[in-house]
CSV table of C-alpha atoms in Angstrom, one decimal:
chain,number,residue,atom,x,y,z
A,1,UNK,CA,-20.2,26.6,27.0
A,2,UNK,CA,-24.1,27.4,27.4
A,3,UNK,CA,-24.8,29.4,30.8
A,4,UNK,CA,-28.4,29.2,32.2
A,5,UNK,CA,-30.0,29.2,29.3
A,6,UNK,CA,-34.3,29.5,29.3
A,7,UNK,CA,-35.9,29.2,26.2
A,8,UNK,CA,-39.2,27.9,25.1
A,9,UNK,CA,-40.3,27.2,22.0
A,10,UNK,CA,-44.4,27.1,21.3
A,11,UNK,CA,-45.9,24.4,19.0
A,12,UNK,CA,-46.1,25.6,15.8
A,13,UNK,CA,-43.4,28.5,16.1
A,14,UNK,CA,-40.3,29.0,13.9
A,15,UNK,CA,-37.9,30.1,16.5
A,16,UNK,CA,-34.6,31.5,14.4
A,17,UNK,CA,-31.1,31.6,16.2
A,18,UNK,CA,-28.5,33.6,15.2
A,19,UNK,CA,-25.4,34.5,17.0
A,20,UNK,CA,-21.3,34.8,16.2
A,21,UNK,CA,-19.2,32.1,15.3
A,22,UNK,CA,-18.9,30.2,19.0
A,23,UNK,CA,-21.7,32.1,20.5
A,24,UNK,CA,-23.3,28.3,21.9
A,25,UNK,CA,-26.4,28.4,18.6
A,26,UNK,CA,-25.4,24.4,17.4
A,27,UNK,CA,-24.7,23.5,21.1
A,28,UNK,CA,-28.0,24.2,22.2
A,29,UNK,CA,-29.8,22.7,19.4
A,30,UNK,CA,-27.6,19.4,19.6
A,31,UNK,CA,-28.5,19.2,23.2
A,32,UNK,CA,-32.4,19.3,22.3
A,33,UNK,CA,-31.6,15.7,20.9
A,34,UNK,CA,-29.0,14.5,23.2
A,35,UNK,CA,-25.9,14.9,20.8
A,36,UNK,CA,-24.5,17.2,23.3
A,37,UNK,CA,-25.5,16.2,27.1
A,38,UNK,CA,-26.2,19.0,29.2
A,39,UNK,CA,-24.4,19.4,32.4
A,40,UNK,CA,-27.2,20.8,34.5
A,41,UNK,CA,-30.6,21.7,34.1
A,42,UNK,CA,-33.6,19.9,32.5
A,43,UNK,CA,-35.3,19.6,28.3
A,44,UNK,CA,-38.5,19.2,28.1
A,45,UNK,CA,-40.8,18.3,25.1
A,46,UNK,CA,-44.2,17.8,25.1
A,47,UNK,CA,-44.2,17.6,28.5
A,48,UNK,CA,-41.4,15.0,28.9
A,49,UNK,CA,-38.4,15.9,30.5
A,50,UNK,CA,-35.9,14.1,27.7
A,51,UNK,CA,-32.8,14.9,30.1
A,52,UNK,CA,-34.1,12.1,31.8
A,53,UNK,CA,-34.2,9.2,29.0
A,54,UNK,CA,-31.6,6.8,29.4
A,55,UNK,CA,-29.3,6.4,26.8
A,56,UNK,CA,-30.4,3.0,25.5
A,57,UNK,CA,-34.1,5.1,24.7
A,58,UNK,CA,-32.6,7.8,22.8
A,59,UNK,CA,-33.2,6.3,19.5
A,60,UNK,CA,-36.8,6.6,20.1
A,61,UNK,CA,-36.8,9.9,21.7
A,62,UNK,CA,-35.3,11.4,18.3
A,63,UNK,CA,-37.5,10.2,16.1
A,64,UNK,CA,-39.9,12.9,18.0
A,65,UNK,CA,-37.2,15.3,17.2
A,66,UNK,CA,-36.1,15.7,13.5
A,67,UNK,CA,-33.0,17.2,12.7
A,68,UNK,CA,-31.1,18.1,9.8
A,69,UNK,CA,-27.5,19.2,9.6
A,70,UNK,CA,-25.2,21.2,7.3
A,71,UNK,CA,-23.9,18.0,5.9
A,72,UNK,CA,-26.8,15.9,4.1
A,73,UNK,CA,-25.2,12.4,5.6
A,74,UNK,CA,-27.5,10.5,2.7
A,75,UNK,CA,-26.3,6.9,1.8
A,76,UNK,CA,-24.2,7.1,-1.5
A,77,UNK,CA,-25.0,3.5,-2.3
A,78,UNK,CA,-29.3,4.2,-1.9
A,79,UNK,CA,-31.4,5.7,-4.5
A,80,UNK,CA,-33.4,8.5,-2.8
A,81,UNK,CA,-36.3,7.1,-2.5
A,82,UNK,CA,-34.4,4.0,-0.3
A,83,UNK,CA,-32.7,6.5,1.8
A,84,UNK,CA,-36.2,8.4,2.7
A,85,UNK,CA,-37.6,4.8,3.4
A,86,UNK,CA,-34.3,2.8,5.5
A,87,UNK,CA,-35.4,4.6,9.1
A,88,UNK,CA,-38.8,4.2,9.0
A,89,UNK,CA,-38.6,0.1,8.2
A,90,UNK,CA,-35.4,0.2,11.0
A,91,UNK,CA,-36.8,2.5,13.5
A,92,UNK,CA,-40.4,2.6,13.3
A,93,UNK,CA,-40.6,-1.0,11.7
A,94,UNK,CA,-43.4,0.1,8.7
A,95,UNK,CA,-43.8,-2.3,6.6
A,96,UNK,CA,-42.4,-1.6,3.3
A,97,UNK,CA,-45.1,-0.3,1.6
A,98,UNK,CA,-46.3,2.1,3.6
A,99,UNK,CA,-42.7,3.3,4.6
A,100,UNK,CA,-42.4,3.6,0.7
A,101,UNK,CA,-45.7,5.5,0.6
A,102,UNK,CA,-45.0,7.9,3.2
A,103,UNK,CA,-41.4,8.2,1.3
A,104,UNK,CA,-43.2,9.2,-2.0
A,105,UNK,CA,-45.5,11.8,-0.2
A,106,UNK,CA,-42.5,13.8,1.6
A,107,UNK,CA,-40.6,13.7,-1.5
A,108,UNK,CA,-43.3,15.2,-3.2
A,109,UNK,CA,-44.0,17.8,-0.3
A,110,UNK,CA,-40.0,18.8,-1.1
A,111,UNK,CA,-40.7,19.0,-4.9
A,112,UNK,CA,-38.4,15.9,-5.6
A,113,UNK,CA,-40.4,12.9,-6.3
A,114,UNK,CA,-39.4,12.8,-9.7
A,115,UNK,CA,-36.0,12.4,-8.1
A,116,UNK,CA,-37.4,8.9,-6.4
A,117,UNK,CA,-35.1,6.4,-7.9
A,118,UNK,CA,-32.0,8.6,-8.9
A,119,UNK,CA,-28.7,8.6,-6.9
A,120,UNK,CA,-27.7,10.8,-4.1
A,121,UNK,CA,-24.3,11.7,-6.5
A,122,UNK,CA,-26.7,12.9,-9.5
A,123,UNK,CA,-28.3,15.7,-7.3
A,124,UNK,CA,-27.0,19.2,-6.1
A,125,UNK,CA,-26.5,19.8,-3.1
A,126,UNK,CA,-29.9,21.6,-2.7
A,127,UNK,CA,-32.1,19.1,-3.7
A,128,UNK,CA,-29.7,16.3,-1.5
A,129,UNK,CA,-30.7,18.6,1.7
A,130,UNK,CA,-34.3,18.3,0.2
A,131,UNK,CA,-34.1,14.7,0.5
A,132,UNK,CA,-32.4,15.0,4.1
A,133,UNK,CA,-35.7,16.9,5.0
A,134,UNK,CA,-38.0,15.0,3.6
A,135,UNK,CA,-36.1,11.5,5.6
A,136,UNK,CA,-36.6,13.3,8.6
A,137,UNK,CA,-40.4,14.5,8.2
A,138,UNK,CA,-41.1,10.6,7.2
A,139,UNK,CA,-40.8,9.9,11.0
A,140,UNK,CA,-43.4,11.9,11.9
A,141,UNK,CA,-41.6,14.6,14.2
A,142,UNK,CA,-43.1,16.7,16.7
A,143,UNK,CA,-40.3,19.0,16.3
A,144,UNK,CA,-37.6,20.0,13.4
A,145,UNK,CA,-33.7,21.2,14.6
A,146,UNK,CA,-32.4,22.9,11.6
A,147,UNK,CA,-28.5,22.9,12.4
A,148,UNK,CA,-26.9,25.8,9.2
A,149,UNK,CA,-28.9,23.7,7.0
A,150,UNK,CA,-28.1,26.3,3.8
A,151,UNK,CA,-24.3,26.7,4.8
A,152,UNK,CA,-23.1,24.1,2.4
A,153,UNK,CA,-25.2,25.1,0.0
A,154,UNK,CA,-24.0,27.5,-3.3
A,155,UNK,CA,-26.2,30.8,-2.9
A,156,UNK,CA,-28.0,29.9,-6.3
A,157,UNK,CA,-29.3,26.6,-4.2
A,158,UNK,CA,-30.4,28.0,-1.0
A,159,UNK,CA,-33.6,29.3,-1.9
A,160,UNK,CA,-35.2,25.5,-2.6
A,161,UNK,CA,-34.3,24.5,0.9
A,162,UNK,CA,-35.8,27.9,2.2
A,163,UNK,CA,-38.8,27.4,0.4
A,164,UNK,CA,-39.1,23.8,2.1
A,165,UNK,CA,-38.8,25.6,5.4
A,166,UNK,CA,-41.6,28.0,4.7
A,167,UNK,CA,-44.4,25.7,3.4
A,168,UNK,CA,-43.5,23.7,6.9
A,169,UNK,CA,-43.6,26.9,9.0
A,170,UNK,CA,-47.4,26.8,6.5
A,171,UNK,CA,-48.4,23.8,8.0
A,172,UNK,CA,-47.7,24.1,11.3
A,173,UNK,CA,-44.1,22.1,12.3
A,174,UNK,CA,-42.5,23.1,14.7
A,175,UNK,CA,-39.3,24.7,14.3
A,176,UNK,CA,-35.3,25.2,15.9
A,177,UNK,CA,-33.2,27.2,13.2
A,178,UNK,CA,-29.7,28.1,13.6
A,179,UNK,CA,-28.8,29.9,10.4
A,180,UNK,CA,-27.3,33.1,8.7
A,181,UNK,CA,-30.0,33.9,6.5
A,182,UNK,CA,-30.8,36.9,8.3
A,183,UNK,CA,-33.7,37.7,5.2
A,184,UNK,CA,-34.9,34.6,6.2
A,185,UNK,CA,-35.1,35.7,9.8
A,186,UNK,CA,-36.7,38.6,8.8
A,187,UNK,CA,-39.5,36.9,6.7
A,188,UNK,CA,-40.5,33.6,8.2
A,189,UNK,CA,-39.6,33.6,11.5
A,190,UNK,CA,-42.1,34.1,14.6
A,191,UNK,CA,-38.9,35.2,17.3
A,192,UNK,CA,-35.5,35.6,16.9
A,193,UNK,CA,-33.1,34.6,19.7
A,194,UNK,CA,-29.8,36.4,19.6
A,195,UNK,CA,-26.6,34.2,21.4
A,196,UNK,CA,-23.2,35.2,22.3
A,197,UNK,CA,-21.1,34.3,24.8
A,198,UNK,CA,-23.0,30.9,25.4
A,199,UNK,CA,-26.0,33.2,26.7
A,200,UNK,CA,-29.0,34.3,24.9
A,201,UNK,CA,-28.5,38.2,25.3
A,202,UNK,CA,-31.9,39.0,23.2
A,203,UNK,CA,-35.2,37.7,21.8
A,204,UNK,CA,-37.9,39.1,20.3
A,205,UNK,CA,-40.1,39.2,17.3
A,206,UNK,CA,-38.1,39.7,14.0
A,207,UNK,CA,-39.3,43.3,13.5
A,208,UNK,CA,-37.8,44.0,17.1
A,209,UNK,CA,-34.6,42.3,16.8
A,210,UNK,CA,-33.6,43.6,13.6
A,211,UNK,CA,-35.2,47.0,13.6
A,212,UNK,CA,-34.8,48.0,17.1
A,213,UNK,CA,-32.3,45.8,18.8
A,214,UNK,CA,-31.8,46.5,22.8
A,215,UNK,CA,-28.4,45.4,23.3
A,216,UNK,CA,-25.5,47.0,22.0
A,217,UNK,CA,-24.0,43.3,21.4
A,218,UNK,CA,-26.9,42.3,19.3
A,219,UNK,CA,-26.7,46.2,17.5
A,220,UNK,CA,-22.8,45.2,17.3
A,221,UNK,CA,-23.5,41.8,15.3
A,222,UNK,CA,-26.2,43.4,13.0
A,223,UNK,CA,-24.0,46.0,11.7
A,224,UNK,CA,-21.0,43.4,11.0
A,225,UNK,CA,-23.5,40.9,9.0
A,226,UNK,CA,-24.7,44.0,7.3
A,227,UNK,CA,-21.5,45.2,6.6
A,228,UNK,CA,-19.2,42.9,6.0
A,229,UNK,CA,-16.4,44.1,4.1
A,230,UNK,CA,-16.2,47.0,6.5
A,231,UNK,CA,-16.3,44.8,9.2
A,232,UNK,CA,-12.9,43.2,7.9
């Protein structure tokens, strides 16, 4: 359960989340689309206050608001390139063409067009979360929810989606990342936020959070991701 929680996220920040097991990090980002409704209080993006949007408009609210999950959810039966191209003919209602043009370019800004026509099932699992970023930046978002995207991922495969991350972070997306990779944190990220409990306990810039932490629960955490084996 989140409790009074008061965050805000500047365009063109990577905001990194980090937190215990439970601590409330997916909940809060699912609620910035509306997969988890929010009890009390208000979202806001751009301006818009999205708690607000009726239900039968929250198709078009997301396509603001990208979002990519551990899982990849890609359609076994599509080559890639089709499964970069189905929303944007469904939900935007681009013609062909241009939906397969736009497809082509965010597959190339992934590194996988040469991966246009192949199956979901011939690609690892990194370059399938490639693909899963690259469907969501074909819809133009305003804002990017990465929900664990590297979890699923084996550690030899983690840096490609990392990478993908950075040259967004580059160009200016805006960014919502819930994740473990703390060196990750460390390197790209313009604040940390630090959950536990279902409350954000600390937030700062990366050099603050992970060099002099505040809070003995965030100090707590730190040493058990740094330590893990002593931590069991």
């Amino acid at each position: 359960m989140l409790k009074n929680i008061d965050l805000k996220v500047r365009e063109g920040e990577l905001v990194f989340v980090i937190g215990p097991s439970g601590s409330g990090k997916s909940t809060m980002l699912r609620c910035c689309n509306r997969l988890e409704e929010p009890t009390s209080g208000a979202i806001m993006i751009e301006g818009a206050r999205i708690t607000d949007i009726p239900r039968r408009d929250l198709d078009r609210m997301r396509l603001k608001v990208g979002m990519v999950f551990q899982g990849f959810h890609l359609y076994p039966h599509m080559s890639v390139l089709k499964n970069v191209m189905l929303a944007q003919v469904r939900a935007l209602k681009r013609p062909k063409p241009e939906a397969e043009a736009r497809a082509l370019d965010m597959l190339d800004q992934v590194g996988l067009r040469h991966k246009a026509e192949a199956m979901p099932a011939e690609l690892s699992g990194g370059q399938q979360q490639r693909v899963a970023i690259a469907r969501a930046l074909a819809l133009d978002p305003r804002v990017m929810l990465f929900d664990e995207p590297t979890s699923a991922l084996d550690p030899e495969l983690v840096g490609s989606v990392l990478k993908v991350m950075k040259d967004l972070r580059r160009k200016g997306m805006t960014m919502l990342v819930v994740s473990h990779e703390m060196d990750f944190a460390r390197e790209a990220a313009d604040r940390v936020v630090f959950m536990d409990g279902g409350v954000v306990v600390e937030e700062g810039p990366p050099e603050q959070i992970f060099g002099a932490p505040k809070s003995e629960r965030l100090r707590a955490f730190l040493s058990r991701v740094s330590h893990p084996a002593e931590a069991e």
